[in-house]
Every structure is written in C-alpha cells, then in structure tokens.
Short mmCIF file of C-alpha atoms and ligand atoms in Angstrom, two decimals:
data_model
loop_
_atom_site.label_atom_id
_atom_site.label_comp_id
_atom_site.label_asym_id
_atom_site.label_seq_id
_atom_site.Cartn_x
_atom_site.Cartn_y
_atom_site.Cartn_z
CA UNK A 110 55.94 -11.11 -41.15
CA UNK A 111 59.43 -10.60 -39.87
CA UNK A 112 62.09 -8.64 -41.76
CA UNK A 113 65.35 -10.36 -42.68
CA UNK A 114 68.66 -8.58 -43.06
CA UNK A 115 72.07 -9.84 -44.15
CA UNK A 116 75.08 -8.09 -42.43
CA UNK A 117 77.35 -8.30 -45.38
CA UNK A 118 80.88 -7.23 -46.41
CA UNK A 119 83.24 -9.74 -47.96
CA UNK A 120 86.05 -8.11 -46.07
CA UNK A 121 86.90 -9.70 -42.65
CA UNK A 122 87.31 -7.72 -39.46
CA UNK A 123 85.08 -4.79 -40.47
CA UNK A 124 82.54 -5.18 -37.61
CA UNK A 125 79.89 -7.52 -39.15
CA UNK A 126 79.66 -9.84 -36.17
CA UNK A 127 79.81 -6.97 -33.61
CA UNK A 128 77.07 -5.15 -35.40
CA UNK A 129 75.04 -8.30 -35.73
CA UNK A 130 75.08 -9.26 -32.08
CA UNK A 131 74.69 -5.69 -30.79
CA UNK A 132 71.97 -4.55 -33.18
CA UNK A 133 70.10 -7.79 -32.44
CA UNK A 134 70.43 -7.33 -28.71
CA UNK A 135 69.42 -3.72 -28.76
CA UNK A 136 66.32 -4.60 -30.87
CA UNK A 137 65.52 -7.43 -28.33
CA UNK A 138 65.91 -5.03 -25.47
CA UNK A 139 63.32 -2.86 -27.14
CA UNK A 140 60.88 -5.82 -27.08
CA UNK A 141 61.37 -7.03 -30.56
CA UNK A 142 61.63 -10.78 -31.08
CA UNK A 143 64.92 -11.35 -32.91
CA UNK A 144 66.58 -14.36 -34.48
CA UNK A 145 70.26 -14.32 -35.41
CA UNK A 146 71.51 -16.75 -37.97
CA UNK A 147 75.27 -17.42 -37.90
CA UNK A 148 76.31 -18.57 -41.34
CA UNK A 149 80.00 -17.92 -40.89
CA UNK A 150 81.97 -21.08 -40.40
CA UNK A 151 84.09 -19.29 -37.79
CA UNK A 152 80.92 -19.05 -35.66
CA UNK A 153 81.89 -15.79 -33.91
CA UNK A 154 78.24 -14.74 -33.40
CA UNK A 155 77.60 -18.16 -31.81
CA UNK A 156 80.41 -17.98 -29.32
CA UNK A 157 80.01 -14.25 -28.86
CA UNK A 158 76.54 -14.72 -27.55
CA UNK A 159 77.70 -17.46 -25.17
CA UNK A 160 76.89 -20.61 -26.93
CA UNK A 161 79.47 -23.40 -26.67
CA UNK A 162 79.96 -24.70 -30.20
CA UNK A 163 81.47 -28.06 -29.31
CA UNK A 164 78.37 -29.09 -27.32
CA UNK A 165 75.91 -28.52 -30.12
CA UNK A 166 74.08 -31.48 -31.62
CA UNK A 167 72.31 -29.58 -34.35
CA UNK A 168 73.45 -26.40 -36.15
CA UNK A 169 72.60 -24.38 -39.21
CA UNK A 170 74.57 -26.89 -41.22
CA UNK A 171 72.09 -29.66 -40.59
CA UNK A 172 69.17 -27.49 -41.67
CA UNK A 173 70.90 -26.36 -44.76
CA UNK A 174 71.84 -29.82 -45.90
CA UNK A 175 68.53 -31.49 -45.01
CA UNK A 176 65.65 -29.51 -46.61
CA UNK A 177 63.03 -31.63 -44.78
CA UNK A 178 64.31 -30.79 -41.35
CA UNK A 179 62.16 -28.84 -38.93
CA UNK A 180 63.93 -25.48 -38.57
CA UNK A 181 62.71 -24.93 -35.03
CA UNK A 182 65.01 -27.85 -33.97
CA UNK A 183 68.06 -25.72 -34.58
CA UNK A 184 66.95 -22.50 -32.93
CA UNK A 185 68.37 -21.84 -29.44
CA UNK A 186 67.45 -19.24 -26.84
CA UNK A 187 70.31 -17.01 -25.68
CA UNK A 188 70.99 -15.28 -22.36
CA UNK A 189 69.17 -12.16 -23.72
CA UNK A 190 65.41 -12.17 -23.54
CA UNK A 191 63.72 -12.13 -26.92
CA UNK A 192 66.99 -13.01 -28.67
CA UNK A 193 67.38 -16.41 -30.43
CA UNK A 194 70.10 -18.05 -32.52
CA UNK A 195 70.62 -20.56 -35.15
CA UNK A 196 74.22 -21.50 -34.37
CA UNK A 197 77.09 -22.12 -36.76
CA UNK A 198 79.62 -24.95 -36.63
CA UNK A 199 82.83 -25.64 -38.45
CA UNK A 200 80.80 -28.14 -40.61
CA UNK A 201 79.75 -25.04 -42.53
CA UNK A 202 83.09 -24.80 -44.05
CA UNK A 203 82.40 -28.09 -45.84
CA UNK A 204 78.95 -26.97 -46.81
CA UNK A 205 80.46 -24.72 -49.55
CA UNK A 206 81.41 -27.99 -51.30
CA UNK A 207 78.45 -30.15 -50.28
CA UNK A 208 75.86 -27.56 -51.31
CA UNK A 209 77.49 -27.19 -54.69
CA UNK A 210 75.97 -30.54 -55.75
CA UNK A 211 72.50 -30.01 -54.36
CA UNK A 212 69.58 -28.75 -56.43
CA UNK A 213 68.54 -25.19 -55.55
CA UNK A 214 71.82 -24.77 -53.81
CA UNK A 215 71.44 -20.99 -53.46
CA UNK A 216 68.05 -21.19 -51.82
CA UNK A 217 68.68 -23.43 -48.79
CA UNK A 218 68.80 -20.54 -46.35
CA UNK A 219 65.72 -19.05 -47.88
CA UNK A 220 63.80 -22.17 -47.07
CA UNK A 221 64.91 -21.88 -43.45
CA UNK A 222 64.04 -18.17 -43.17
CA UNK A 223 60.68 -18.54 -44.85
CA UNK A 224 59.76 -21.34 -42.46
CA UNK A 225 60.16 -19.22 -39.35
CA UNK A 226 59.79 -15.67 -40.54
CA UNK A 227 56.34 -15.18 -39.08
CA UNK A 228 57.70 -15.97 -35.61
CA UNK A 229 60.09 -13.03 -35.39
CA UNK A 230 60.13 -9.34 -35.87
CA UNK A 231 63.74 -9.39 -37.20
CA UNK A 232 66.03 -12.05 -38.62
CA UNK A 233 69.66 -11.00 -38.83
CA UNK A 234 72.17 -13.06 -40.88
CA UNK A 235 75.89 -12.75 -39.97
CA UNK A 236 77.67 -13.50 -43.31
CA UNK A 237 81.17 -14.94 -43.70
CA UNK A 238 83.96 -12.82 -45.16
CA UNK A 239 83.78 -14.38 -48.61
CA UNK A 240 81.68 -14.38 -51.78
CA UNK A 241 81.04 -18.09 -51.77
CA UNK A 242 77.79 -20.13 -51.73
CA UNK A 243 77.01 -19.26 -48.06
CA UNK A 244 77.06 -15.54 -48.88
CA UNK A 245 74.93 -16.20 -51.96
CA UNK A 246 72.45 -18.10 -49.84
CA UNK A 247 72.34 -15.16 -47.40
CA UNK A 248 71.77 -12.55 -50.04
CA UNK A 249 69.15 -14.68 -51.77
CA UNK A 250 67.16 -15.27 -48.56
CA UNK A 251 66.90 -11.80 -47.12
CA UNK A 252 64.89 -8.67 -47.68
CA UNK A 253 67.79 -6.26 -47.36
CA UNK A 254 71.48 -5.82 -46.72
CA UNK A 255 73.31 -3.89 -43.95
CA UNK A 256 76.91 -3.08 -44.87
CA UNK A 257 79.38 -2.32 -42.04
CA UNK A 258 82.45 -0.51 -43.12
CA UNK A 259 85.57 -0.04 -40.96
CA UNK A 260 87.14 3.45 -40.66
CA UNK A 261 90.46 2.52 -42.10
CA UNK A 262 92.64 3.56 -44.99
CA UNK A 263 91.28 0.88 -47.34
CA UNK A 264 87.65 1.38 -46.29
CA UNK A 265 86.27 1.70 -49.83
CA UNK A 266 88.50 -1.04 -51.34
CA UNK A 267 86.34 -3.92 -52.34
CA UNK A 268 83.20 -1.88 -52.21
CA UNK A 269 82.61 -1.97 -56.00
CA UNK A 270 82.88 -5.79 -55.88
CA UNK A 271 80.48 -5.78 -52.99
CA UNK A 272 77.92 -3.77 -54.88
CA UNK A 273 78.32 -5.83 -58.04
CA UNK A 274 77.67 -8.93 -55.98
CA UNK A 275 74.40 -7.42 -54.62
CA UNK A 276 73.45 -6.39 -58.22
CA UNK A 277 74.12 -9.91 -59.53
CA UNK A 278 72.00 -11.51 -56.85
CA UNK A 279 69.20 -8.96 -57.49
CA UNK A 280 69.22 -9.84 -61.14
CA UNK A 281 69.41 -13.63 -60.88
CA UNK A 282 68.11 -14.72 -57.45
CA UNK A 283 66.34 -12.05 -55.40
CA UNK A 284 64.91 -9.13 -57.41
CA UNK A 285 63.46 -7.24 -54.33
CA UNK A 286 66.79 -7.15 -52.42
CA UNK A 287 67.86 -3.70 -51.42
CA UNK A 288 70.58 -1.91 -49.32
CA UNK A 289 69.31 -0.94 -45.85
CA UNK A 290 72.22 1.15 -45.18
CA UNK A 291 75.90 1.50 -44.43
CA UNK A 292 77.24 1.67 -40.91
CA UNK A 293 80.68 2.98 -40.14
CA UNK A 294 82.53 1.22 -37.39
CA UNK A 295 85.76 1.55 -35.37
CA UNK A 296 85.92 5.37 -35.71
CA UNK A 297 88.77 7.02 -33.87
CA UNK A 298 87.99 10.65 -33.38
CA UNK A 299 91.63 11.45 -32.65
CA UNK A 300 92.79 10.68 -36.17
CA UNK A 301 92.30 12.66 -39.34
CA UNK A 302 92.15 9.34 -41.23
CA UNK A 303 88.98 8.36 -39.57
CA UNK A 304 87.44 11.72 -40.38
CA UNK A 305 88.60 11.39 -44.04
CA UNK A 306 87.10 7.93 -44.28
CA UNK A 307 83.67 9.23 -43.04
CA UNK A 308 83.78 11.89 -45.84
CA UNK A 309 84.80 9.37 -48.55
CA UNK A 310 82.06 6.89 -47.48
CA UNK A 311 79.40 9.61 -47.39
CA UNK A 312 80.41 10.81 -50.78
CA UNK A 313 80.15 7.29 -52.12
CA UNK A 314 76.95 6.12 -50.39
CA UNK A 315 75.12 9.42 -49.69
CA UNK A 316 71.84 8.94 -47.85
CA UNK A 317 72.40 5.19 -47.44
CA UNK A 318 75.05 5.96 -44.68
CA UNK A 319 73.68 6.01 -41.13
CA UNK A 320 74.38 9.16 -39.20
CA UNK A 321 75.34 7.14 -36.18
CA UNK A 322 79.03 6.03 -36.32
CA UNK A 323 80.29 3.28 -34.05
CA UNK A 324 83.43 4.42 -32.19
CA UNK A 325 86.49 2.25 -31.53
CA UNK A 326 85.73 0.96 -28.05
CA UNK A 327 87.61 -1.79 -26.35
CA UNK A 328 84.50 -2.80 -24.39
CA UNK A 329 82.93 -3.94 -27.64
CA UNK A 330 85.91 -6.19 -28.23
CA UNK A 331 85.70 -7.58 -24.68
CA UNK A 332 82.06 -8.35 -24.47
CA UNK A 333 82.09 -11.54 -26.70
CA UNK A 334 84.61 -13.23 -24.43
CA UNK A 335 81.93 -12.99 -21.74
CA UNK A 336 79.26 -14.25 -24.18
CA UNK A 337 77.06 -11.23 -23.83
CA UNK A 338 76.16 -8.12 -25.90
CA UNK A 339 77.68 -4.79 -24.96
CA UNK A 340 74.41 -3.44 -23.39
CA UNK A 341 74.55 -6.24 -20.88
CA UNK A 342 78.34 -6.19 -20.35
CA UNK A 343 78.73 -2.39 -19.94
CA UNK A 344 75.63 -0.45 -20.67
CA UNK A 345 77.31 2.94 -20.16
CA UNK A 346 80.27 2.20 -22.45
CA UNK A 347 80.55 4.46 -25.49
CA UNK A 348 80.01 1.41 -27.74
CA UNK A 349 76.75 0.54 -25.96
CA UNK A 350 75.55 4.10 -26.39
CA UNK A 351 76.51 4.04 -30.05
CA UNK A 352 74.68 0.74 -30.74
CA UNK A 353 71.62 1.98 -28.88
CA UNK A 354 71.67 5.21 -30.95
CA UNK A 355 72.16 3.20 -34.14
CA UNK A 356 69.30 0.94 -33.27
CA UNK A 357 66.98 3.96 -32.80
CA UNK A 358 68.06 5.24 -36.21
CA UNK A 359 67.56 1.88 -37.73
CA UNK A 360 63.99 1.60 -36.47
CA UNK A 361 63.23 5.21 -37.52
CA UNK A 362 64.34 4.21 -41.06
CA UNK A 363 62.12 1.17 -40.86
CA UNK A 364 59.20 3.31 -39.96
CA UNK A 365 59.63 5.77 -42.67
CA UNK A 366 60.15 3.07 -45.20
CA UNK A 367 56.86 1.46 -44.20
CA UNK A 368 55.16 4.82 -44.27
CA UNK A 369 56.04 5.29 -47.90
N1 ADP B 620 83.76 -0.58 -32.57
C1 ADP B 620 84.74 -1.48 -32.22
N2 ADP B 620 85.70 -1.12 -31.32
C2 ADP B 620 86.70 -1.99 -30.93
N3 ADP B 620 86.76 -3.18 -31.40
C3 ADP B 620 85.87 -3.62 -32.31
C4 ADP B 620 84.79 -2.77 -32.73
N4 ADP B 620 83.99 -3.50 -33.60
C5 ADP B 620 84.61 -4.72 -33.73
N5 ADP B 620 85.75 -4.80 -32.98
C6 ADP B 620 86.61 -5.97 -32.85
O1 ADP B 620 87.28 -6.10 -34.15
C7 ADP B 620 87.36 -7.43 -34.49
C8 ADP B 620 86.61 -7.65 -35.81
O2 ADP B 620 85.18 -7.35 -35.59
P1 ADP B 620 84.09 -8.32 -36.09
O3 ADP B 620 82.78 -7.69 -35.69
O4 ADP B 620 84.36 -9.69 -35.68
O5 ADP B 620 84.32 -8.17 -37.67
P2 ADP B 620 83.79 -9.15 -38.86
O6 ADP B 620 82.67 -9.97 -38.36
O7 ADP B 620 83.49 -8.23 -39.95
O8 ADP B 620 84.94 -10.05 -39.21
C9 ADP B 620 86.81 -8.23 -33.33
O9 ADP B 620 87.84 -8.61 -32.51
C10 ADP B 620 85.82 -7.29 -32.64
O10 ADP B 620 85.74 -7.59 -31.27
MG1 MG B 621 82.31 -12.11 -38.32
#
C-alpha cells in the first residue's frame, strides 16, 4: 500500500508546489513509484512538470465529479521515470461550487486515492492556497500532512489556523491524519531574519521540523519553466542538493516510523 501525503499550507507562495515536484522527483530517482495529484486550480505542478494544460482531455476534475470514472484514465506519465501525475485544470475552480451539492463531497479525492494506492509507493497531493472544499478533500484523503513554511517575516502567521484546520479534519473526517513534518523553504543565509525564522519555527514545531532547510535558489524557480524537476535541470545546484538531502531525511523518518 502506498503512502499518501498532502503538501499543505493555506498561504500561497510558500514553496508547496516546488516541494511537491522536487520531493516527488527525488523519490522517483531513488526508484520509488510516485504519483503527484495536482488539486490546485492554478495547476502549477501540472505545468511545472511539463504537461500542457490546454491539450488535456481528462483531468482530476473529471474524476472528482464522476465517482464511477476509472481513475487510471486521468493518470499521465511525466518526463521523469517512475513519476506520474493526475493533472489539474481551471475547471477545478468551479469544482468548489459543484462539489458543494454532491453527497460525500469531502470524500471525492479519497475515492480516487484509494483506488490506485496499491500501485504507488508515494502519492503526493499539491494543495491550493485556501481552506475550501478542495483542501478538505485533500486532508480527508491522505495519511499525513507535510507543511512547507517560507523563511519570511510573517512565517508563523496563519499557522494556528492551519493547525486548527488539521485538527478539525482529524475530528470529523480523518481520525488517523498526522503531521509528517515541517520543511522550511527559501532560506537566505545572509539575513538575520531567515535565521530568526528558523528559531521561531523550531520553537513552535520542535521535532516536527526537518533539519534540512531549502535555500533560496533561483535555479529552483527556473526549472518549472523547462517543465522538469531541479535534479534534471541542474543536478549540482544548491536547490537540487537540498531537495536530495530532504528526501533522504524524509525516507529516514519513514523508516523509523515504520520501525515503531
Ligand atoms: N527555494 C526556492 N528558491 C527560490 N525560489 C523558490 C524556492 N521555492 C519556491 N520558489 C519560487 O517561489 C514561488 C512560489 O513557490 P511555490 O512552490 O509555487 O509556492 P506555493 O505552491 O506554496 O504557492 C515560485 O515562483 C517558485 O518557483
Ligand atoms: Mg502551488
């Protein structure tokens, strides 16, 4: 059975999509079979991994709305071996409203993940920057949550709302949900501010924070425009090293969790 993880923070621009693509790609490079699910109407994971959104006939939207649809029909291969994608489309923006009237509206993504879980080692869900029905579907469907936090002045702003959302989902929809960890992103070693944010986040999250910190690296921002992950685009860039290191730490945590 594969493990499913939602990459979640209701703030935009904190590194969710970048972490989703690059963690997924590093896992795939290590021989894991990985499925990314893009549930953000902006579809940045979809375009960032080189899939042309306008040419798609079927997307996540179709499988969410039609519960009888074969999920394998919406899964696409990517330019990275072992890495697959359920793409997003702008239709997803309308799904917020359309799902509101369907029965079991919070469990539509769960149906999709459950159907293909045994085919993958990891399933990563790239959440939208909101707390709407799409995010609820994500948190209801997955085993755990990975929280990217940007090293900026307002880093911890919104975190209490983020935690209470996870608690609410745990109570009402997904009792076994847990936080995998917190990954700090866009660290700038030249500023005291970045350093201070690291300390604040560590004080707040303690052990949940990963030791690896993703630096600010322009190569990470460039890679999506070529439709490839950083380890393909520039394997020796600091951003590539950081995501490889993070993936190692991620897998070590997985191992020790299973050992318990
Ligand atoms: N470590 C990083 N260094 C430099 N730019 C980054 C880094 N991480 C993300 N970015 C860029 O910052 C922007 C927001 O990141 P993104 O991953 O899309 O965040 P989110 O999905 O949370 O909105 C994107 O343009 C992305 O390319
Ligand atoms: Mg995003």
